[in-house]
Amino acid sequence: MKRAAAVLAALLGLAAVIVVVALLSLWASGALTVRATPALSRPVAEWTPVRDLDGATGAQCDTTIAADSALAQLGEHHVGLFVRPQSAVDAAVPAGSAAYAEPTPDGFGRIVLSNDHTVLPCRYVWSTVAHEWTHVLQYRACGSCDLYADGRGPAAEIVADCGSALTGWPDYYPYLNERQAAGGRDGCSRSELDRARELRRWAR
Ligand SMILES: [Zn+2]
């Protein structure tokens, strides 16, 4: 029996060695490595304001300085930026609009903002610039087409709001809010965010 026990012990020892070698080789191959799950990328706050925007509310803010700063952070240096009286904005787009974007012959496009802080509060200059800039990118992408042709206007506006949402700047999402109020989804879909994100390659 002693001899049988010795043989059994030797066999068990051999089995243990085989298991250890197998585990070591698996470890060496990386199969046993537990990798940390990558954090999901967040669809918002891809840019961060350089300062507390609440500090820029009220009539004291300079819309041009705020808008220039927003465009610089967006990586945009060629779009035309015009800050005009509300009457001039009203003459170009439906009354009460705070801003608009339009294509220009040079292809860079133009953003026009109201200088009236009761219509465009300082707090929302940044997100309004991001919205209008997304329209500028849409114009560049389509060769200055009519963004509102063939009933595409509502979708273009939603993507512009999503371009603004990507910034994480104070939320002013009129078209997203309008859709939600009408019983639609809350916020941007993944494909709408993707569309807004891919438009950024048109930044100049
Ligand atoms: Zn718009």
PDB file of C-alpha atoms and ligand atoms in Angstrom:
ATOM      1  CA  MET A   1       0.000   0.000   0.000  1.00  0.00           C
ATOM      2  CA  LYS A   2       2.878   2.322   0.755  1.00  0.00           C
ATOM      3  CA  ARG A   3       4.142   1.906  -2.743  1.00  0.00           C
ATOM      4  CA  ALA A   4       0.660   2.537  -4.218  1.00  0.00           C
ATOM      5  CA  ALA A   5       0.376   5.702  -2.109  1.00  0.00           C
ATOM      6  CA  ALA A   6       3.772   6.880  -3.338  1.00  0.00           C
ATOM      7  CA  VAL A   7       2.743   6.303  -6.970  1.00  0.00           C
ATOM      8  CA  LEU A   8      -0.535   8.162  -6.376  1.00  0.00           C
ATOM      9  CA  ALA A   9       1.313  11.064  -4.790  1.00  0.00           C
ATOM     10  CA  ALA A  10       3.741  11.177  -7.707  1.00  0.00           C
ATOM     11  CA  LEU A  11       0.844  11.184 -10.203  1.00  0.00           C
ATOM     12  CA  LEU A  12      -0.946  13.958  -8.292  1.00  0.00           C
ATOM     13  CA  GLY A  13       2.295  15.940  -8.214  1.00  0.00           C
ATOM     14  CA  LEU A  14       2.718  15.520 -11.957  1.00  0.00           C
ATOM     15  CA  ALA A  15      -0.892  16.579 -12.559  1.00  0.00           C
ATOM     16  CA  ALA A  16      -0.341  19.663 -10.407  1.00  0.00           C
ATOM     17  CA  VAL A  17       2.789  20.565 -12.400  1.00  0.00           C
ATOM     18  CA  ILE A  18       0.870  20.153 -15.683  1.00  0.00           C
ATOM     19  CA  VAL A  19      -1.942  22.402 -14.440  1.00  0.00           C
ATOM     20  CA  VAL A  20       0.501  25.074 -13.262  1.00  0.00           C
ATOM     21  CA  VAL A  21       2.409  24.997 -16.570  1.00  0.00           C
ATOM     22  CA  ALA A  22      -0.866  25.235 -18.505  1.00  0.00           C
ATOM     23  CA  LEU A  23      -2.025  28.215 -16.416  1.00  0.00           C
ATOM     24  CA  LEU A  24       1.365  29.897 -16.801  1.00  0.00           C
ATOM     25  CA  SER A  25       1.290  29.530 -20.578  1.00  0.00           C
ATOM     26  CA  LEU A  26      -2.288  30.856 -20.718  1.00  0.00           C
ATOM     27  CA  TRP A  27      -1.218  33.810 -18.610  1.00  0.00           C
ATOM     28  CA  ALA A  28       1.770  34.409 -20.860  1.00  0.00           C
ATOM     29  CA  SER A  29      -0.492  34.371 -23.914  1.00  0.00           C
ATOM     30  CA  GLY A  30      -2.670  37.053 -22.372  1.00  0.00           C
ATOM     31  CA  ALA A  31      -5.782  34.885 -22.297  1.00  0.00           C
ATOM     32  CA  LEU A  32      -6.114  35.224 -18.557  1.00  0.00           C
ATOM     33  CA  THR A  33      -5.440  38.924 -18.392  1.00  0.00           C
ATOM     34  CA  VAL A  34      -8.430  40.881 -17.133  1.00  0.00           C
ATOM     35  CA  ARG A  35      -8.528  44.172 -18.937  1.00  0.00           C
ATOM     36  CA  ALA A  36     -10.318  47.161 -17.494  1.00  0.00           C
ATOM     37  CA  THR A  37     -13.509  47.867 -19.435  1.00  0.00           C
ATOM     38  CA  PRO A  38     -12.969  51.139 -21.287  1.00  0.00           C
ATOM     39  CA  ALA A  39     -15.212  53.909 -19.992  1.00  0.00           C
ATOM     40  CA  LEU A  40     -18.078  54.779 -22.313  1.00  0.00           C
ATOM     41  CA  SER A  41     -17.343  58.010 -24.049  1.00  0.00           C
ATOM     42  CA  ARG A  42     -19.827  60.635 -23.020  1.00  0.00           C
ATOM     43  CA  PRO A  43     -21.680  62.377 -25.842  1.00  0.00           C
ATOM     44  CA  VAL A  44     -21.534  65.755 -24.130  1.00  0.00           C
ATOM     45  CA  ALA A  45     -18.973  68.161 -22.742  1.00  0.00           C
ATOM     46  CA  GLU A  46     -16.399  67.541 -25.443  1.00  0.00           C
ATOM     47  CA  TRP A  47     -15.428  71.154 -25.136  1.00  0.00           C
ATOM     48  CA  THR A  48     -15.382  73.056 -21.904  1.00  0.00           C
ATOM     49  CA  PRO A  49     -15.957  76.772 -21.565  1.00  0.00           C
ATOM     50  CA  VAL A  50     -12.884  78.656 -20.475  1.00  0.00           C
ATOM     51  CA  ARG A  51     -14.810  80.466 -17.780  1.00  0.00           C
ATOM     52  CA  ASP A  52     -17.976  80.420 -15.769  1.00  0.00           C
ATOM     53  CA  LEU A  53     -20.636  81.479 -18.205  1.00  0.00           C
ATOM     54  CA  ASP A  54     -22.967  82.540 -15.431  1.00  0.00           C
ATOM     55  CA  GLY A  55     -20.489  85.307 -14.765  1.00  0.00           C
ATOM     56  CA  ALA A  56     -21.188  86.635 -18.236  1.00  0.00           C
ATOM     57  CA  THR A  57     -24.951  87.004 -17.990  1.00  0.00           C
ATOM     58  CA  GLY A  58     -26.715  90.328 -18.103  1.00  0.00           C
ATOM     59  CA  ALA A  59     -26.295  93.246 -20.430  1.00  0.00           C
ATOM     60  CA  GLN A  60     -22.609  93.692 -19.649  1.00  0.00           C
ATOM     61  CA  CYS A  61     -21.301  90.872 -21.808  1.00  0.00           C
ATOM     62  CA  ASP A  62     -19.842  91.616 -25.192  1.00  0.00           C
ATOM     63  CA  THR A  63     -21.566  89.301 -27.658  1.00  0.00           C
ATOM     64  CA  THR A  64     -18.739  89.632 -30.165  1.00  0.00           C
ATOM     65  CA  ILE A  65     -16.059  88.677 -27.633  1.00  0.00           C
ATOM     66  CA  ALA A  66     -18.117  85.738 -26.337  1.00  0.00           C
ATOM     67  CA  ALA A  67     -18.876  84.526 -29.874  1.00  0.00           C
ATOM     68  CA  ASP A  68     -15.260  84.885 -31.001  1.00  0.00           C
ATOM     69  CA  SER A  69     -14.152  82.892 -27.997  1.00  0.00           C
ATOM     70  CA  ALA A  70     -16.735  80.188 -28.695  1.00  0.00           C
ATOM     71  CA  LEU A  71     -15.673  79.897 -32.342  1.00  0.00           C
ATOM     72  CA  ALA A  72     -11.992  79.694 -31.370  1.00  0.00           C
ATOM     73  CA  GLN A  73     -12.770  76.835 -29.004  1.00  0.00           C
ATOM     74  CA  LEU A  74     -14.701  75.105 -31.758  1.00  0.00           C
ATOM     75  CA  GLY A  75     -11.604  75.318 -33.949  1.00  0.00           C
ATOM     76  CA  GLU A  76     -13.265  77.694 -36.398  1.00  0.00           C
ATOM     77  CA  HIS A  77     -11.333  80.666 -37.780  1.00  0.00           C
ATOM     78  CA  HIS A  78     -12.865  81.559 -41.140  1.00  0.00           C
ATOM     79  CA  VAL A  79     -16.610  81.936 -40.688  1.00  0.00           C
ATOM     80  CA  GLY A  80     -17.916  85.495 -40.892  1.00  0.00           C
ATOM     81  CA  LEU A  81     -19.302  86.761 -37.583  1.00  0.00           C
ATOM     82  CA  PHE A  82     -21.651  89.724 -37.461  1.00  0.00           C
ATOM     83  CA  VAL A  83     -23.390  91.119 -34.381  1.00  0.00           C
ATOM     84  CA  ARG A  84     -26.330  93.231 -35.505  1.00  0.00           C
ATOM     85  CA  PRO A  85     -29.326  95.082 -34.069  1.00  0.00           C
ATOM     86  CA  GLN A  86     -32.400  92.905 -33.568  1.00  0.00           C
ATOM     87  CA  SER A  87     -34.181  94.848 -36.325  1.00  0.00           C
ATOM     88  CA  ALA A  88     -31.567  93.635 -38.822  1.00  0.00           C
ATOM     89  CA  VAL A  89     -31.972  90.038 -37.663  1.00  0.00           C
ATOM     90  CA  ASP A  90     -35.761  90.347 -37.868  1.00  0.00           C
ATOM     91  CA  ALA A  91     -35.452  91.636 -41.441  1.00  0.00           C
ATOM     92  CA  ALA A  92     -33.615  88.473 -42.482  1.00  0.00           C
ATOM     93  CA  VAL A  93     -35.360  85.650 -40.610  1.00  0.00           C
ATOM     94  CA  PRO A  94     -38.675  85.069 -38.793  1.00  0.00           C
ATOM     95  CA  ALA A  95     -39.284  87.783 -36.215  1.00  0.00           C
ATOM     96  CA  GLY A  96     -37.952  86.973 -32.771  1.00  0.00           C
ATOM     97  CA  SER A  97     -35.031  84.841 -33.931  1.00  0.00           C
ATOM     98  CA  ALA A  98     -31.826  85.613 -32.078  1.00  0.00           C
ATOM     99  CA  ALA A  99     -29.454  84.484 -34.793  1.00  0.00           C
ATOM    100  CA  TYR A 100     -29.083  82.900 -38.183  1.00  0.00           C
ATOM    101  CA  ALA A 101     -26.474  81.383 -40.441  1.00  0.00           C
ATOM    102  CA  GLU A 102     -26.165  81.604 -44.202  1.00  0.00           C
ATOM    103  CA  PRO A 103     -23.777  80.513 -46.938  1.00  0.00           C
ATOM    104  CA  THR A 104     -21.501  83.069 -48.586  1.00  0.00           C
ATOM    105  CA  PRO A 105     -19.861  83.121 -52.043  1.00  0.00           C
ATOM    106  CA  ASP A 106     -16.430  82.410 -50.527  1.00  0.00           C
ATOM    107  CA  GLY A 107     -17.810  79.161 -49.102  1.00  0.00           C
ATOM    108  CA  PHE A 108     -16.967  79.959 -45.491  1.00  0.00           C
ATOM    109  CA  GLY A 109     -20.432  81.100 -44.477  1.00  0.00           C
ATOM    110  CA  ARG A 110     -21.651  83.704 -42.046  1.00  0.00           C
ATOM    111  CA  ILE A 111     -23.181  83.805 -38.586  1.00  0.00           C
ATOM    112  CA  VAL A 112     -25.333  86.751 -37.616  1.00  0.00           C
ATOM    113  CA  LEU A 113     -26.198  87.307 -33.948  1.00  0.00           C
ATOM    114  CA  SER A 114     -28.554  89.780 -32.329  1.00  0.00           C
ATOM    115  CA  ASN A 115     -26.898  92.315 -30.054  1.00  0.00           C
ATOM    116  CA  ASP A 116     -30.103  92.484 -27.994  1.00  0.00           C
ATOM    117  CA  HIS A 117     -29.518  90.671 -24.711  1.00  0.00           C
ATOM    118  CA  THR A 118     -33.260  90.379 -24.082  1.00  0.00           C
ATOM    119  CA  VAL A 119     -33.403  88.167 -27.201  1.00  0.00           C
ATOM    120  CA  LEU A 120     -29.959  86.577 -26.946  1.00  0.00           C
ATOM    121  CA  PRO A 121     -28.907  86.497 -23.280  1.00  0.00           C
ATOM    122  CA  CYS A 122     -25.175  86.360 -22.660  1.00  0.00           C
ATOM    123  CA  ARG A 123     -25.584  82.948 -21.085  1.00  0.00           C
ATOM    124  CA  TYR A 124     -26.763  81.484 -24.386  1.00  0.00           C
ATOM    125  CA  VAL A 125     -24.371  83.183 -26.790  1.00  0.00           C
ATOM    126  CA  TRP A 126     -22.042  80.176 -26.686  1.00  0.00           C
ATOM    127  CA  SER A 127     -24.641  77.510 -27.410  1.00  0.00           C
ATOM    128  CA  THR A 128     -26.304  79.722 -30.020  1.00  0.00           C
ATOM    129  CA  VAL A 129     -22.953  80.114 -31.779  1.00  0.00           C
ATOM    130  CA  ALA A 130     -22.466  76.339 -31.683  1.00  0.00           C
ATOM    131  CA  HIS A 131     -25.947  75.832 -33.204  1.00  0.00           C
ATOM    132  CA  GLU A 132     -25.411  78.379 -35.988  1.00  0.00           C
ATOM    133  CA  TRP A 133     -21.885  77.119 -36.625  1.00  0.00           C
ATOM    134  CA  THR A 134     -23.302  73.627 -37.163  1.00  0.00           C
ATOM    135  CA  HIS A 135     -25.531  75.135 -39.861  1.00  0.00           C
ATOM    136  CA  VAL A 136     -22.413  76.678 -41.396  1.00  0.00           C
ATOM    137  CA  LEU A 137     -20.826  73.215 -41.439  1.00  0.00           C
ATOM    138  CA  GLN A 138     -23.995  71.814 -43.038  1.00  0.00           C
ATOM    139  CA  TYR A 139     -23.758  74.470 -45.762  1.00  0.00           C
ATOM    140  CA  ARG A 140     -20.098  73.630 -46.374  1.00  0.00           C
ATOM    141  CA  ALA A 141     -20.863  69.916 -46.492  1.00  0.00           C
ATOM    142  CA  CYS A 142     -23.642  70.297 -49.067  1.00  0.00           C
ATOM    143  CA  GLY A 143     -22.084  73.024 -51.198  1.00  0.00           C
ATOM    144  CA  SER A 144     -24.314  75.865 -49.949  1.00  0.00           C
ATOM    145  CA  CYS A 145     -27.522  73.946 -50.616  1.00  0.00           C
ATOM    146  CA  ASP A 146     -30.902  74.939 -49.215  1.00  0.00           C
ATOM    147  CA  LEU A 147     -30.935  73.205 -45.818  1.00  0.00           C
ATOM    148  CA  TYR A 148     -34.699  73.583 -45.637  1.00  0.00           C
ATOM    149  CA  ALA A 149     -35.578  72.154 -49.055  1.00  0.00           C
ATOM    150  CA  ASP A 150     -37.788  69.073 -49.384  1.00  0.00           C
ATOM    151  CA  GLY A 151     -38.877  69.181 -45.757  1.00  0.00           C
ATOM    152  CA  ARG A 152     -35.334  68.662 -44.432  1.00  0.00           C
ATOM    153  CA  GLY A 153     -35.430  71.768 -42.265  1.00  0.00           C
ATOM    154  CA  PRO A 154     -36.585  70.118 -39.016  1.00  0.00           C
ATOM    155  CA  ALA A 155     -33.860  67.450 -39.230  1.00  0.00           C
ATOM    156  CA  ALA A 156     -31.229  70.111 -39.990  1.00  0.00           C
ATOM    157  CA  GLU A 157     -32.334  72.073 -36.928  1.00  0.00           C
ATOM    158  CA  ILE A 158     -32.187  69.006 -34.684  1.00  0.00           C
ATOM    159  CA  VAL A 159     -28.633  68.224 -35.852  1.00  0.00           C
ATOM    160  CA  ALA A 160     -27.686  71.869 -35.210  1.00  0.00           C
ATOM    161  CA  ASP A 161     -29.019  71.566 -31.661  1.00  0.00           C
ATOM    162  CA  CYS A 162     -27.041  68.320 -31.300  1.00  0.00           C
ATOM    163  CA  GLY A 163     -23.910  70.119 -32.525  1.00  0.00           C
ATOM    164  CA  SER A 164     -24.534  72.514 -29.660  1.00  0.00           C
ATOM    165  CA  ALA A 165     -25.209  69.653 -27.229  1.00  0.00           C
ATOM    166  CA  LEU A 166     -21.782  68.178 -28.072  1.00  0.00           C
ATOM    167  CA  THR A 167     -20.139  71.239 -26.544  1.00  0.00           C
ATOM    168  CA  GLY A 168     -21.623  70.874 -23.084  1.00  0.00           C
ATOM    169  CA  TRP A 169     -22.188  74.624 -23.044  1.00  0.00           C
ATOM    170  CA  PRO A 170     -25.271  75.942 -21.245  1.00  0.00           C
ATOM    171  CA  ASP A 171     -28.241  74.233 -22.732  1.00  0.00           C
ATOM    172  CA  TYR A 172     -30.312  76.189 -25.134  1.00  0.00           C
ATOM    173  CA  TYR A 173     -31.849  73.588 -27.419  1.00  0.00           C
ATOM    174  CA  PRO A 174     -35.011  75.115 -28.879  1.00  0.00           C
ATOM    175  CA  TYR A 175     -35.590  72.415 -31.485  1.00  0.00           C
ATOM    176  CA  LEU A 176     -34.865  69.487 -29.185  1.00  0.00           C
ATOM    177  CA  ASN A 177     -37.202  71.001 -26.630  1.00  0.00           C
ATOM    178  CA  GLU A 178     -39.846  71.527 -29.287  1.00  0.00           C
ATOM    179  CA  ARG A 179     -39.609  67.885 -30.381  1.00  0.00           C
ATOM    180  CA  GLN A 180     -39.862  66.636 -26.822  1.00  0.00           C
ATOM    181  CA  ALA A 181     -42.829  68.910 -26.112  1.00  0.00           C
ATOM    182  CA  ALA A 182     -44.548  67.415 -29.166  1.00  0.00           C
ATOM    183  CA  GLY A 183     -44.151  63.927 -27.695  1.00  0.00           C
ATOM    184  CA  GLY A 184     -40.862  63.061 -29.393  1.00  0.00           C
ATOM    185  CA  ARG A 185     -37.682  61.732 -27.853  1.00  0.00           C
ATOM    186  CA  ASP A 186     -35.772  63.578 -25.176  1.00  0.00           C
ATOM    187  CA  GLY A 187     -32.419  64.751 -26.513  1.00  0.00           C
ATOM    188  CA  CYS A 188     -30.363  63.617 -29.473  1.00  0.00           C
ATOM    189  CA  SER A 189     -30.275  60.112 -30.879  1.00  0.00           C
ATOM    190  CA  ARG A 190     -26.888  58.476 -31.366  1.00  0.00           C
ATOM    191  CA  SER A 191     -27.103  58.944 -35.140  1.00  0.00           C
ATOM    192  CA  GLU A 192     -27.985  62.626 -34.738  1.00  0.00           C
ATOM    193  CA  LEU A 193     -24.954  63.108 -32.490  1.00  0.00           C
ATOM    194  CA  ASP A 194     -22.813  61.165 -34.979  1.00  0.00           C
ATOM    195  CA  ARG A 195     -24.001  63.394 -37.793  1.00  0.00           C
ATOM    196  CA  ALA A 196     -23.196  66.550 -35.800  1.00  0.00           C
ATOM    197  CA  ARG A 197     -19.806  65.118 -34.854  1.00  0.00           C
ATOM    198  CA  GLU A 198     -18.825  64.160 -38.393  1.00  0.00           C
ATOM    199  CA  LEU A 199     -19.761  67.636 -39.645  1.00  0.00           C
ATOM    200  CA  ARG A 200     -16.891  69.031 -37.580  1.00  0.00           C
ATOM    201  CA  ARG A 201     -14.410  67.988 -40.243  1.00  0.00           C
ATOM    202  CA  TRP A 202     -15.726  71.020 -42.138  1.00  0.00           C
ATOM    203  CA  ALA A 203     -14.304  73.388 -39.528  1.00  0.00           C
ATOM    204  CA  ARG A 204     -11.964  75.872 -41.166  1.00  0.00           C
TER     205      ARG A 204
HETATM  206 ZN    ZN B   1     -31.022  76.554 -36.634  1.00  0.00          ZN
END
